[in-house]
């Protein structure tokens, strides 16, 4: 529907959320991911795992929720994500993107 059309001029590619979730599951498991969604005010996981362009506020809410739940400074979380992103990309056969 027209209400579901997203603004493609800004925001983060939804694949980032998929990879972020994979990082959280690897680091701390599904309970942590569920808690992060609650912290971020996200009731429908499918909303953030949709691989279309996502709103920045949704991405930041996930990042901030992760820092709170995992008791991790944002800088450390983003560095961990960078390492995980490279690993995930290589594992999924998409090394050419790097």
PDB file of C-alpha atoms in Angstrom:
ATOM      1  CA  UNK A   1       0.000   0.000   0.000  1.00  0.00           C
ATOM      2  CA  UNK A   2       1.035   3.620  -0.376  1.00  0.00           C
ATOM      3  CA  UNK A   3       1.339   3.927   3.417  1.00  0.00           C
ATOM      4  CA  UNK A   4       4.079   1.303   3.378  1.00  0.00           C
ATOM      5  CA  UNK A   5       6.250   3.115   0.828  1.00  0.00           C
ATOM      6  CA  UNK A   6       9.434   4.322   2.498  1.00  0.00           C
ATOM      7  CA  UNK A   7      11.489   7.413   1.763  1.00  0.00           C
ATOM      8  CA  UNK A   8      14.547   6.180  -0.145  1.00  0.00           C
ATOM      9  CA  UNK A   9      16.467   9.446   0.165  1.00  0.00           C
ATOM     10  CA  UNK A  10      17.870   8.701   3.625  1.00  0.00           C
ATOM     11  CA  UNK A  11      18.226   6.004   6.200  1.00  0.00           C
ATOM     12  CA  UNK A  12      20.151   2.793   6.493  1.00  0.00           C
ATOM     13  CA  UNK A  13      19.920  -0.247   4.268  1.00  0.00           C
ATOM     14  CA  UNK A  14      17.884  -2.887   6.121  1.00  0.00           C
ATOM     15  CA  UNK A  15      20.608  -5.482   5.693  1.00  0.00           C
ATOM     16  CA  UNK A  16      22.484  -3.635   8.443  1.00  0.00           C
ATOM     17  CA  UNK A  17      19.733  -4.623  10.889  1.00  0.00           C
ATOM     18  CA  UNK A  18      19.925  -8.268   9.804  1.00  0.00           C
ATOM     19  CA  UNK A  19      23.683  -8.279  10.362  1.00  0.00           C
ATOM     20  CA  UNK A  20      23.286  -6.380  13.669  1.00  0.00           C
ATOM     21  CA  UNK A  21      20.866  -9.067  14.870  1.00  0.00           C
ATOM     22  CA  UNK A  22      23.319 -11.792  13.834  1.00  0.00           C
ATOM     23  CA  UNK A  23      26.033 -10.047  15.852  1.00  0.00           C
ATOM     24  CA  UNK A  24      23.830  -9.843  18.948  1.00  0.00           C
ATOM     25  CA  UNK A  25      22.801 -13.498  18.634  1.00  0.00           C
ATOM     26  CA  UNK A  26      26.457 -14.492  18.284  1.00  0.00           C
ATOM     27  CA  UNK A  27      27.542 -12.376  21.249  1.00  0.00           C
ATOM     28  CA  UNK A  28      24.712 -12.938  23.698  1.00  0.00           C
ATOM     29  CA  UNK A  29      21.871 -15.016  22.255  1.00  0.00           C
ATOM     30  CA  UNK A  30      18.178 -14.611  21.458  1.00  0.00           C
ATOM     31  CA  UNK A  31      17.147 -13.354  24.900  1.00  0.00           C
ATOM     32  CA  UNK A  32      19.431 -10.340  24.491  1.00  0.00           C
ATOM     33  CA  UNK A  33      17.980  -9.633  21.043  1.00  0.00           C
ATOM     34  CA  UNK A  34      14.439  -9.771  22.429  1.00  0.00           C
ATOM     35  CA  UNK A  35      15.424  -7.358  25.214  1.00  0.00           C
ATOM     36  CA  UNK A  36      17.040  -4.994  22.700  1.00  0.00           C
ATOM     37  CA  UNK A  37      13.839  -4.890  20.671  1.00  0.00           C
ATOM     38  CA  UNK A  38      11.923  -3.998  23.852  1.00  0.00           C
ATOM     39  CA  UNK A  39      14.448  -1.271  24.753  1.00  0.00           C
ATOM     40  CA  UNK A  40      14.164   0.133  21.238  1.00  0.00           C
ATOM     41  CA  UNK A  41      10.367   0.175  21.426  1.00  0.00           C
ATOM     42  CA  UNK A  42      10.063  -2.268  18.545  1.00  0.00           C
ATOM     43  CA  UNK A  43       7.137  -4.648  18.830  1.00  0.00           C
ATOM     44  CA  UNK A  44       7.401  -6.241  15.393  1.00  0.00           C
ATOM     45  CA  UNK A  45      10.824  -7.707  14.607  1.00  0.00           C
ATOM     46  CA  UNK A  46       9.837  -8.046  10.939  1.00  0.00           C
ATOM     47  CA  UNK A  47       9.728  -4.251  10.710  1.00  0.00           C
ATOM     48  CA  UNK A  48      13.455  -3.924  11.410  1.00  0.00           C
ATOM     49  CA  UNK A  49      14.524  -7.034   9.511  1.00  0.00           C
ATOM     50  CA  UNK A  50      12.923  -5.879   6.270  1.00  0.00           C
ATOM     51  CA  UNK A  51      15.840  -5.338   3.879  1.00  0.00           C
ATOM     52  CA  UNK A  52      14.473  -2.129   2.388  1.00  0.00           C
ATOM     53  CA  UNK A  53      15.875   1.244   3.400  1.00  0.00           C
ATOM     54  CA  UNK A  54      15.156   1.823   7.095  1.00  0.00           C
ATOM     55  CA  UNK A  55      14.596   5.029   9.062  1.00  0.00           C
ATOM     56  CA  UNK A  56      17.660   6.332  10.895  1.00  0.00           C
ATOM     57  CA  UNK A  57      15.745   6.643  14.169  1.00  0.00           C
ATOM     58  CA  UNK A  58      14.975   2.911  14.038  1.00  0.00           C
ATOM     59  CA  UNK A  59      18.635   2.069  13.437  1.00  0.00           C
ATOM     60  CA  UNK A  60      19.790   4.326  16.269  1.00  0.00           C
ATOM     61  CA  UNK A  61      17.174   2.839  18.604  1.00  0.00           C
ATOM     62  CA  UNK A  62      18.565  -0.646  17.904  1.00  0.00           C
ATOM     63  CA  UNK A  63      22.145   0.521  18.445  1.00  0.00           C
ATOM     64  CA  UNK A  64      21.294   2.344  21.675  1.00  0.00           C
ATOM     65  CA  UNK A  65      19.206  -0.587  22.942  1.00  0.00           C
ATOM     66  CA  UNK A  66      22.123  -2.904  22.276  1.00  0.00           C
ATOM     67  CA  UNK A  67      24.502  -0.706  24.238  1.00  0.00           C
ATOM     68  CA  UNK A  68      22.126  -0.640  27.193  1.00  0.00           C
ATOM     69  CA  UNK A  69      21.303  -4.362  27.203  1.00  0.00           C
ATOM     70  CA  UNK A  70      24.885  -5.512  26.642  1.00  0.00           C
ATOM     71  CA  UNK A  71      26.347  -2.778  28.896  1.00  0.00           C
ATOM     72  CA  UNK A  72      28.666  -1.770  26.072  1.00  0.00           C
ATOM     73  CA  UNK A  73      29.824   1.730  25.094  1.00  0.00           C
ATOM     74  CA  UNK A  74      28.658   2.807  21.631  1.00  0.00           C
ATOM     75  CA  UNK A  75      32.233   2.979  20.294  1.00  0.00           C
ATOM     76  CA  UNK A  76      32.849  -0.624  21.338  1.00  0.00           C
ATOM     77  CA  UNK A  77      29.522  -1.765  19.863  1.00  0.00           C
ATOM     78  CA  UNK A  78      30.255  -0.101  16.536  1.00  0.00           C
ATOM     79  CA  UNK A  79      33.768  -1.578  16.388  1.00  0.00           C
ATOM     80  CA  UNK A  80      32.344  -5.019  17.175  1.00  0.00           C
ATOM     81  CA  UNK A  81      29.783  -4.482  14.433  1.00  0.00           C
ATOM     82  CA  UNK A  82      32.489  -3.540  11.929  1.00  0.00           C
ATOM     83  CA  UNK A  83      34.359  -6.770  12.647  1.00  0.00           C
ATOM     84  CA  UNK A  84      31.146  -8.791  12.536  1.00  0.00           C
ATOM     85  CA  UNK A  85      30.058  -7.110   9.293  1.00  0.00           C
ATOM     86  CA  UNK A  86      33.258  -8.217   7.540  1.00  0.00           C
ATOM     87  CA  UNK A  87      32.943 -11.756   8.912  1.00  0.00           C
ATOM     88  CA  UNK A  88      29.232 -11.988   8.007  1.00  0.00           C
ATOM     89  CA  UNK A  89      29.863 -10.658   4.499  1.00  0.00           C
ATOM     90  CA  UNK A  90      32.632 -13.172   3.848  1.00  0.00           C
ATOM     91  CA  UNK A  91      30.606 -16.079   5.320  1.00  0.00           C
ATOM     92  CA  UNK A  92      27.629 -15.223   3.152  1.00  0.00           C
ATOM     93  CA  UNK A  93      29.725 -15.261  -0.032  1.00  0.00           C
ATOM     94  CA  UNK A  94      29.512 -11.526  -0.592  1.00  0.00           C
ATOM     95  CA  UNK A  95      33.187 -10.677  -0.170  1.00  0.00           C
ATOM     96  CA  UNK A  96      33.092  -8.637  -3.379  1.00  0.00           C
ATOM     97  CA  UNK A  97      31.117  -5.987  -1.468  1.00  0.00           C
ATOM     98  CA  UNK A  98      34.149  -5.368   0.723  1.00  0.00           C
TER      99      UNK A  98
END
